[in-house]
Backbone as JSON Lines, residues from 0, in Angstrom:
{"i":0,"aa":"M","n":[59.1,126.99,-39.1],"ca":[60.26,125.59,-38.93],"c":[60.82,125.47,-39.86]}
{"i":1,"aa":"R","n":[61.83,124.84,-40.31],"ca":[63.15,124.52,-41.03],"c":[62.0,124.11,-42.33]}
{"i":2,"aa":"D","n":[62.9,123.69,-43.02],"ca":[62.97,122.83,-44.25],"c":[63.76,121.16,-43.86]}
{"i":3,"aa":"A","n":[63.15,120.2,-44.16],"ca":[63.34,118.97,-43.9],"c":[65.52,118.52,-44.75]}
{"i":4,"aa":"R","n":[65.32,119.59,-45.6],"ca":[66.16,119.5,-46.41],"c":[67.59,120.3,-46.2]}
{"i":5,"aa":"H","n":[67.14,121.48,-44.92],"ca":[68.42,121.96,-44.98],"c":[68.86,121.75,-43.43]}
{"i":6,"aa":"T","n":[68.18,120.87,-42.71],"ca":[68.02,120.51,-41.1],"c":[68.83,118.59,-41.91]}
{"i":7,"aa":"S","n":[68.88,117.63,-42.85],"ca":[69.52,116.86,-42.59],"c":[71.37,117.12,-42.96]}
{"i":8,"aa":"A","n":[71.62,115.76,-42.68],"ca":[73.12,115.09,-42.83],"c":[73.55,115.85,-43.89]}
{"i":9,"aa":"A","n":[72.7,115.45,-45.09],"ca":[74.03,115.79,-46.01],"c":[73.81,117.07,-46.56]}
{"i":10,"aa":"P","n":[75.09,117.11,-47.07],"ca":[76.21,117.82,-47.61],"c":[74.91,118.37,-48.76]}
{"i":11,"aa":"A","n":[74.72,120.5,-48.46],"ca":[74.04,121.71,-49.63],"c":[74.2,121.35,-51.06]}
{"i":12,"aa":"A","n":[75.91,120.9,-51.19],"ca":[76.21,120.64,-52.64],"c":[75.36,119.89,-53.31]}
{"i":13,"aa":"L","n":[74.92,118.64,-52.67],"ca":[74.59,117.18,-53.09],"c":[73.0,118.2,-54.08]}
{"i":14,"aa":"Y","n":[72.47,119.4,-53.0],"ca":[71.85,119.56,-53.45],"c":[71.24,120.78,-55.35]}
{"i":15,"aa":"S","n":[72.93,120.91,-55.02],"ca":[72.83,121.44,-56.3],"c":[73.31,121.12,-57.0]}
{"i":16,"aa":"V","n":[73.97,119.81,-57.26],"ca":[73.86,118.78,-58.45],"c":[72.94,117.77,-59.36]}
{"i":17,"aa":"M","n":[72.01,117.83,-58.5],"ca":[70.45,116.75,-58.53],"c":[69.77,117.76,-59.27]}
{"i":18,"aa":"P","n":[69.3,117.36,-60.54],"ca":[68.77,117.64,-61.46],"c":[67.23,118.05,-61.18]}
{"i":19,"aa":"N","n":[67.03,119.81,-61.81],"ca":[65.07,119.68,-60.92],"c":[64.16,118.98,-61.76]}
{"i":20,"aa":"R","n":[62.77,119.2,-61.32],"ca":[62.1,118.53,-61.57],"c":[61.45,118.6,-62.96]}
{"i":21,"aa":"R","n":[61.8,119.51,-63.6],"ca":[61.46,120.12,-65.62],"c":[62.48,119.36,-65.94]}
{"i":22,"aa":"A","n":[64.22,119.48,-65.22],"ca":[64.95,118.5,-66.59],"c":[64.19,116.9,-66.7]}
{"i":23,"aa":"L","n":[64.18,116.13,-65.19],"ca":[63.89,115.82,-65.58],"c":[62.35,114.95,-66.25]}
{"i":24,"aa":"L","n":[61.39,115.99,-65.68],"ca":[60.14,115.68,-67.2],"c":[61.11,115.53,-68.24]}
{"i":25,"aa":"R","n":[61.89,116.53,-68.7],"ca":[62.56,116.74,-70.22],"c":[62.71,115.57,-70.28]}
{"i":26,"aa":"I","n":[63.73,114.87,-69.63],"ca":[64.32,114.25,-70.6],"c":[63.17,113.02,-70.67]}
{"i":27,"aa":"G","n":[62.36,112.53,-69.67],"ca":[61.97,110.87,-69.46],"c":[60.57,111.67,-71.11]}
{"i":28,"aa":"L","n":[60.67,112.23,-71.21],"ca":[59.24,113.51,-72.43],"c":[60.39,112.97,-73.64]}
{"i":29,"aa":"N","n":[61.8,113.17,-73.74],"ca":[62.55,113.57,-74.65],"c":[62.83,111.71,-74.57]}
{"i":30,"aa":"A","n":[62.83,110.94,-73.45],"ca":[63.25,109.46,-73.82],"c":[62.58,108.4,-74.42]}
{"i":31,"aa":"G","n":[61.28,108.72,-73.97],"ca":[59.69,108.53,-74.49],"c":[59.33,108.88,-76.13]}
{"i":32,"aa":"L","n":[59.96,109.55,-75.54],"ca":[59.46,110.68,-77.84],"c":[60.35,109.48,-78.82]}
{"i":33,"aa":"D","n":[61.65,109.15,-78.16],"ca":[62.14,108.22,-79.13],"c":[61.92,107.15,-79.11]}
{"i":34,"aa":"F","n":[61.88,106.48,-78.41],"ca":[61.53,105.1,-78.49],"c":[60.36,104.6,-78.42]}
{"i":35,"aa":"L","n":[59.31,105.93,-79.01],"ca":[57.88,105.55,-80.11],"c":[58.41,105.97,-81.41]}
{"i":36,"aa":"L","n":[59.28,107.05,-81.28],"ca":[59.56,107.1,-82.78],"c":[60.63,105.94,-83.6]}
{"i":37,"aa":"A","n":[61.44,105.55,-82.56],"ca":[62.05,103.97,-83.05],"c":[61.76,102.59,-83.32]}
{"i":38,"aa":"A","n":[60.36,102.31,-82.27],"ca":[59.52,101.64,-82.44],"c":[58.67,101.86,-83.77]}
{"i":39,"aa":"A","n":[58.2,103.09,-84.0],"ca":[57.74,103.6,-85.61],"c":[58.49,103.24,-86.31]}
{"i":40,"aa":"S","n":[59.98,102.79,-86.42],"ca":[60.81,102.93,-87.67],"c":[60.7,101.47,-87.92]}
{"i":41,"aa":"V","n":[60.75,100.72,-87.58],"ca":[60.19,98.95,-87.38],"c":[59.36,98.82,-88.79]}
{"i":42,"aa":"P","n":[58.87,99.29,-88.23],"ca":[57.28,98.9,-89.55],"c":[57.17,99.26,-90.64]}
{"i":43,"aa":"L","n":[57.86,100.85,-90.21],"ca":[58.07,101.38,-91.82],"c":[59.26,101.18,-92.45]}
{"i":44,"aa":"A","n":[60.14,100.72,-91.93],"ca":[61.51,100.42,-92.63],"c":[60.83,98.95,-93.39]}
{"i":45,"aa":"R","n":[59.84,98.02,-92.66],"ca":[59.32,96.53,-93.6],"c":[59.03,97.09,-94.61]}
{"i":46,"aa":"W","n":[57.75,98.07,-94.47],"ca":[57.42,98.33,-95.64],"c":[57.94,98.8,-97.23]}
{"i":47,"aa":"L","n":[59.2,99.56,-96.78],"ca":[59.54,100.2,-97.64],"c":[60.62,99.62,-98.35]}
{"i":48,"aa":"V","n":[61.11,97.8,-97.47],"ca":[61.76,97.61,-98.12],"c":[60.59,96.51,-98.89]}
{"i":49,"aa":"N","n":[59.42,95.96,-98.98],"ca":[59.19,94.89,-99.56],"c":[57.31,95.14,-98.78]}
{"i":50,"aa":"P","n":[56.98,96.37,-100.15],"ca":[55.0,96.85,-99.68],"c":[53.98,95.71,-99.41]}
{"i":51,"aa":"E","n":[54.63,94.78,-100.04],"ca":[53.52,93.68,-99.97],"c":[53.36,92.52,-99.23]}
{"i":52,"aa":"A","n":[54.61,92.46,-98.23],"ca":[54.53,91.79,-97.48],"c":[54.29,92.55,-95.38]}
{"i":53,"aa":"Q","n":[53.46,91.2,-94.93],"ca":[53.64,91.86,-93.92],"c":[54.24,92.77,-93.48]}
{"i":54,"aa":"V","n":[53.37,94.37,-92.35],"ca":[54.17,95.58,-92.11],"c":[55.04,95.13,-90.98]}
{"i":55,"aa":"M","n":[53.79,94.26,-90.16],"ca":[54.33,94.45,-88.31],"c":[55.44,94.12,-88.08]}
{"i":56,"aa":"G","n":[55.19,92.94,-88.62],"ca":[56.27,91.63,-87.49],"c":[56.16,90.9,-86.11]}
{"i":57,"aa":"P","n":[56.7,90.2,-85.76],"ca":[56.71,90.57,-84.23],"c":[56.47,91.43,-83.21]}
{"i":58,"aa":"A","n":[55.85,91.37,-82.57],"ca":[55.34,92.83,-81.94],"c":[56.11,93.14,-81.17]}
{"i":59,"aa":"W","n":[57.72,91.86,-80.55],"ca":[58.68,92.39,-79.92],"c":[59.71,92.85,-80.45]}
{"i":60,"aa":"A","n":[59.38,93.17,-81.59],"ca":[60.7,93.6,-82.59],"c":[60.74,95.3,-82.15]}
{"i":61,"aa":"L","n":[59.39,95.71,-81.92],"ca":[58.84,97.19,-81.86],"c":[59.69,97.72,-80.32]}
{"i":62,"aa":"L","n":[58.92,96.6,-79.34],"ca":[59.56,97.18,-77.97],"c":[61.01,97.11,-78.18]}
{"i":63,"aa":"L","n":[62.04,96.53,-78.49],"ca":[63.01,95.81,-79.51],"c":[64.21,96.51,-79.42]}
{"i":64,"aa":"A","n":[63.27,97.39,-80.63],"ca":[64.05,98.7,-81.85],"c":[64.1,99.83,-80.77]}
{"i":65,"aa":"G","n":[62.48,100.14,-79.86],"ca":[62.61,100.94,-78.78],"c":[64.36,101.13,-76.88]}
{"i":66,"aa":"V","n":[63.71,99.82,-77.02],"ca":[64.75,100.24,-75.5],"c":[66.44,99.98,-76.61]}
{"i":67,"aa":"L","n":[66.71,99.23,-77.8],"ca":[67.87,99.4,-78.06],"c":[68.18,100.58,-78.72]}
{"i":68,"aa":"L","n":[67.09,101.28,-78.72],"ca":[66.9,102.3,-79.4],"c":[68.19,103.81,-77.52]}
{"i":69,"aa":"L","n":[66.9,103.34,-76.85],"ca":[67.23,104.1,-75.27],"c":[69.02,103.99,-74.8]}
{"i":70,"aa":"L","n":[69.12,102.13,-75.37],"ca":[71.11,101.65,-74.95],"c":[71.47,102.54,-75.75]}
{"i":71,"aa":"A","n":[71.24,102.59,-76.95],"ca":[72.26,103.37,-78.15],"c":[72.51,104.94,-78.04]}
{"i":72,"aa":"V","n":[71.81,106.01,-77.87],"ca":[71.41,107.0,-77.34],"c":[72.27,107.49,-75.66]}
{"i":73,"aa":"L","n":[72.81,107.1,-75.4],"ca":[73.34,106.67,-73.76],"c":[74.38,107.39,-74.43]}
{"i":74,"aa":"P","n":[75.47,107.1,-74.85],"ca":[77.14,107.23,-75.36],"c":[76.81,109.19,-75.8]}
{"i":75,"aa":"F","n":[75.75,108.81,-76.31],"ca":[75.89,110.71,-76.99],"c":[74.85,111.51,-76.78]}
{"i":76,"aa":"R","n":[73.82,110.85,-75.18],"ca":[73.11,111.96,-74.57],"c":[72.34,112.46,-75.16]}
{"i":77,"aa":"L","n":[71.49,111.47,-75.54],"ca":[70.54,111.93,-77.67],"c":[69.3,112.38,-76.13]}
{"i":78,"aa":"S","n":[68.75,112.21,-75.61],"ca":[67.86,112.17,-74.48],"c":[67.72,113.12,-73.54]}
{"i":79,"aa":"F","n":[69.66,113.75,-73.09],"ca":[69.59,114.59,-72.57],"c":[69.37,115.94,-72.91]}
{"i":80,"aa":"Q","n":[69.06,116.07,-74.13],"ca":[69.8,117.68,-75.25],"c":[68.43,118.47,-75.38]}
{"i":81,"aa":"Y","n":[68.06,119.4,-75.62],"ca":[66.66,120.5,-75.68],"c":[65.62,119.31,-77.11]}
{"i":82,"aa":"W","n":[65.32,119.63,-76.83],"ca":[64.07,118.46,-78.38],"c":[64.51,120.26,-79.95]}
{"i":83,"aa":"R","n":[65.3,120.52,-80.05],"ca":[65.98,120.86,-80.84],"c":[67.39,120.7,-82.01]}
{"i":84,"aa":"F","n":[67.97,121.67,-82.88],"ca":[68.94,121.61,-83.23],"c":[69.75,122.39,-82.71]}
{"i":85,"aa":"T","n":[71.21,122.81,-82.42],"ca":[71.16,124.11,-82.68],"c":[72.77,124.49,-83.71]}
{"i":86,"aa":"G","n":[72.87,122.94,-83.69],"ca":[73.76,122.77,-84.48],"c":[74.54,121.09,-84.82]}
{"i":87,"aa":"A","n":[75.59,121.33,-85.8],"ca":[76.24,120.34,-86.63],"c":[76.03,119.31,-85.37]}
{"i":88,"aa":"N","n":[76.75,119.61,-84.48],"ca":[77.15,118.14,-83.1],"c":[75.13,118.05,-82.75]}
{"i":89,"aa":"D","n":[74.22,118.06,-83.19],"ca":[73.31,117.58,-82.38],"c":[72.68,116.43,-84.12]}
{"i":90,"aa":"L","n":[73.17,116.86,-85.08],"ca":[72.82,115.88,-85.68],"c":[73.77,114.55,-85.91]}
{"i":91,"aa":"L","n":[75.04,115.29,-85.33],"ca":[76.4,114.6,-85.95],"c":[75.81,113.28,-83.97]}
{"i":92,"aa":"G","n":[74.67,113.34,-83.51],"ca":[74.59,113.12,-82.1],"c":[73.42,111.69,-83.19]}
{"i":93,"aa":"V","n":[71.85,112.52,-83.54],"ca":[70.89,112.49,-83.45],"c":[71.12,110.49,-84.63]}
{"i":94,"aa":"S","n":[72.29,111.42,-85.58],"ca":[73.02,109.51,-86.68],"c":[73.6,109.04,-85.84]}
{"i":95,"aa":"A","n":[75.14,109.84,-85.07],"ca":[75.4,108.4,-84.45],"c":[74.45,107.18,-83.06]}
{"i":96,"aa":"S","n":[73.65,108.03,-82.79],"ca":[72.45,107.21,-81.73],"c":[72.05,105.93,-82.85]}
{"i":97,"aa":"S","n":[70.88,106.77,-84.21],"ca":[70.38,106.04,-85.72],"c":[71.15,104.75,-86.05]}
{"i":98,"aa":"I","n":[72.61,104.89,-85.99],"ca":[73.93,103.85,-86.13],"c":[74.1,103.37,-85.55]}
{"i":99,"aa":"A","n":[74.55,103.76,-84.44],"ca":[73.99,102.41,-83.54],"c":[73.32,101.14,-82.99]}
{"i":100,"aa":"A","n":[71.88,101.9,-83.4],"ca":[70.7,101.1,-82.72],"c":[69.96,100.54,-84.01]}
{"i":101,"aa":"A","n":[70.72,100.66,-85.3],"ca":[69.91,99.72,-86.53],"c":[70.82,98.62,-86.05]}
{"i":102,"aa":"A","n":[72.61,99.46,-85.42],"ca":[73.24,97.63,-85.47],"c":[72.93,96.75,-84.46]}
{"i":103,"aa":"L","n":[72.88,97.72,-83.51],"ca":[72.33,97.11,-82.2],"c":[71.36,96.27,-82.98]}
{"i":104,"aa":"F","n":[70.28,96.5,-83.96],"ca":[68.74,95.9,-83.38],"c":[68.81,94.69,-85.31]}
{"i":105,"aa":"A","n":[69.94,95.3,-85.89],"ca":[70.41,93.88,-87.13],"c":[71.02,92.58,-85.95]}
{"i":106,"aa":"V","n":[71.58,93.16,-85.04],"ca":[72.55,91.8,-84.73],"c":[71.29,90.91,-83.67]}
{"i":107,"aa":"A","n":[70.65,91.88,-82.91],"ca":[70.07,91.05,-82.26],"c":[68.69,90.49,-83.02]}
{"i":108,"aa":"L","n":[68.25,90.15,-84.17],"ca":[67.56,90.21,-85.02],"c":[67.96,88.41,-85.49]}
{"i":109,"aa":"H","n":[69.32,88.79,-86.39],"ca":[70.08,88.04,-86.59],"c":[70.3,86.87,-85.21]}
{"i":110,"aa":"A","n":[70.9,86.74,-83.49],"ca":[70.88,86.29,-82.39],"c":[69.47,85.54,-82.58]}
{"i":111,"aa":"A","n":[68.56,86.45,-82.91],"ca":[67.57,85.14,-82.34],"c":[66.74,84.69,-83.35]}
{"i":112,"aa":"G","n":[67.28,84.68,-84.81],"ca":[67.08,83.57,-85.79],"c":[65.79,84.0,-86.86]}
{"i":113,"aa":"V","n":[65.6,85.12,-86.67],"ca":[64.67,85.92,-87.39],"c":[64.96,86.62,-88.67]}
{"i":114,"aa":"K","n":[64.25,85.85,-89.49],"ca":[64.91,86.74,-91.4],"c":[64.84,87.64,-91.6]}
{"i":115,"aa":"L","n":[65.8,88.58,-91.91],"ca":[65.04,89.37,-91.98],"c":[64.31,89.76,-93.01]}
{"i":116,"aa":"P","n":[63.52,91.34,-93.67],"ca":[62.88,90.81,-95.02],"c":[63.37,90.92,-96.19]}
{"i":117,"aa":"S","n":[64.44,92.07,-96.29],"ca":[65.24,92.07,-97.05],"c":[67.11,91.99,-96.15]}
{"i":118,"aa":"P","n":[68.12,92.15,-97.73],"ca":[69.1,91.69,-97.45],"c":[68.9,93.56,-97.03]}
{"i":119,"aa":"T","n":[68.78,94.53,-97.46],"ca":[69.09,95.77,-97.35],"c":[68.31,96.72,-96.32]}
{"i":120,"aa":"F","n":[67.75,96.39,-95.23],"ca":[66.78,96.17,-94.11],"c":[67.77,96.37,-93.33]}
{"i":121,"aa":"P","n":[69.16,96.08,-92.72],"ca":[69.51,96.76,-91.54],"c":[69.42,98.31,-92.73]}
{"i":122,"aa":"M","n":[70.0,99.11,-93.76],"ca":[70.05,100.16,-94.19],"c":[68.92,100.82,-94.15]}
{"i":123,"aa":"V","n":[68.42,100.93,-94.68],"ca":[66.96,101.18,-94.71],"c":[65.82,101.6,-93.56]}
{"i":124,"aa":"H","n":[66.2,100.51,-91.97],"ca":[66.11,101.34,-91.07],"c":[66.57,102.44,-90.18]}
{"i":125,"aa":"L","n":[67.81,102.86,-90.44],"ca":[69.33,102.77,-90.48],"c":[68.87,104.41,-90.67]}
{"i":126,"aa":"L","n":[68.16,104.58,-92.12],"ca":[67.8,105.94,-92.59],"c":[66.25,106.31,-92.24]}
{"i":127,"aa":"C","n":[65.53,105.07,-91.61],"ca":[64.05,105.52,-91.49],"c":[64.72,106.13,-90.12]}
{"i":128,"aa":"L","n":[65.45,105.9,-88.51],"ca":[65.74,105.77,-88.11],"c":[66.16,107.37,-87.59]}
{"i":129,"aa":"I","n":[67.01,107.74,-88.56],"ca":[67.49,108.75,-89.03],"c":[66.65,110.18,-88.89]}
{"i":130,"aa":"A","n":[65.3,109.9,-89.96],"ca":[65.07,110.85,-90.3],"c":[63.69,110.61,-89.47]}
{"i":131,"aa":"L","n":[63.16,109.88,-89.47],"ca":[62.19,109.84,-87.88],"c":[62.71,110.42,-86.1]}
{"i":132,"aa":"L","n":[63.79,110.38,-86.34],"ca":[64.49,111.23,-85.26],"c":[64.67,112.59,-85.54]}
{"i":133,"aa":"G","n":[65.63,112.98,-86.95],"ca":[65.76,114.49,-87.29],"c":[64.59,115.26,-87.29]}
{"i":134,"aa":"L","n":[63.68,114.77,-87.98],"ca":[63.6,115.98,-88.96],"c":[61.67,116.47,-87.52]}
{"i":135,"aa":"P","n":[61.87,116.16,-86.97],"ca":[61.05,116.82,-85.16],"c":[61.36,117.38,-84.94]}
{"i":136,"aa":"R","n":[62.31,117.37,-84.92],"ca":[63.58,117.5,-84.16],"c":[64.21,119.25,-85.05]}
{"i":137,"aa":"A","n":[64.07,119.13,-86.47],"ca":[64.02,120.33,-87.16],"c":[62.94,120.98,-87.33]}
{"i":138,"aa":"A","n":[62.41,120.05,-87.7],"ca":[60.61,120.93,-87.18],"c":[60.42,122.15,-85.87]}
{"i":139,"aa":"Y","n":[60.86,121.0,-84.75],"ca":[60.02,121.68,-83.92],"c":[61.25,122.96,-83.77]}
{"i":140,"aa":"R","n":[62.87,122.95,-84.31],"ca":[63.28,123.7,-83.4],"c":[62.61,125.5,-84.89]}
{"i":141,"aa":"L","n":[62.32,124.92,-86.21],"ca":[61.92,125.78,-87.08],"c":[60.87,126.39,-86.76]}
{"i":142,"aa":"L","n":[59.79,125.52,-86.19],"ca":[58.08,126.21,-85.31],"c":[59.09,127.0,-84.88]}
{"i":143,"aa":"H","n":[59.58,127.09,-83.7],"ca":[60.28,127.96,-82.6],"c":[61.21,128.95,-82.49]}
{"i":144,"aa":"E","n":[61.73,129.39,-83.75],"ca":[62.96,129.32,-84.01],"c":[62.91,131.79,-84.5]}
{"i":145,"aa":"G","n":[61.83,131.83,-85.08],"ca":[61.7,133.33,-84.72],"c":[59.96,133.36,-84.23]}
{"i":146,"aa":"Q","n":[59.71,132.78,-83.05],"ca":[59.12,133.15,-82.12],"c":[60.27,133.91,-81.16]}
{"i":147,"aa":"P","n":[59.34,135.81,-80.66],"ca":[59.7,136.02,-79.57],"c":[60.04,135.71,-78.09]}
{"i":148,"aa":"G","n":[61.21,135.29,-77.37],"ca":[60.69,134.68,-75.99],"c":[60.76,133.4,-75.81]}
{"i":149,"aa":"A","n":[60.82,132.56,-77.47],"ca":[60.98,131.44,-77.16],"c":[61.98,130.92,-77.53]}
{"i":150,"aa":"A","n":[62.74,129.7,-76.58],"ca":[63.9,129.47,-76.61],"c":[64.08,128.07,-77.79]}
{"i":151,"aa":"G","n":[62.86,127.93,-77.51],"ca":[62.64,126.52,-78.03],"c":[63.12,125.11,-78.1]}
{"i":152,"aa":"Q","n":[62.61,125.3,-76.47],"ca":[63.37,123.82,-75.49],"c":[61.73,123.27,-75.09]}
{"i":153,"aa":"I","n":[62.04,121.99,-74.82],"ca":[61.04,121.49,-74.65],"c":[62.05,120.73,-73.19]}
């Protein structure tokens, strides 16, 4: 008996353009890690601008930071990249995504009427995003660079 997808009316070309399960898993894992790192950037930036103040702030701010990062990375396809740097283009993608996410986050906080912990918070948040998104990728690349047979891809 033949497989159902070979007997369906859908053209065979459709199956060649659909991503495989491993690629979808990698993209989901990348997006999830980026979400968590973006959420972690908010308390880190709050602590850096004012170590004595309350670090966490509103809980929705953590979710908002993660969601806005996922929106900001879409034009730069950051979640579709492998978790490593191959050159300046990957670094530019991380930087551009961080700039867009930090700007969207600052605008969203202003629109919600939330007082920033410091006037420098948006810039510190931007630097935290670049560090939290870039350093793990660079470390992953360095760890897998010298291993024979390791493509350095997650």
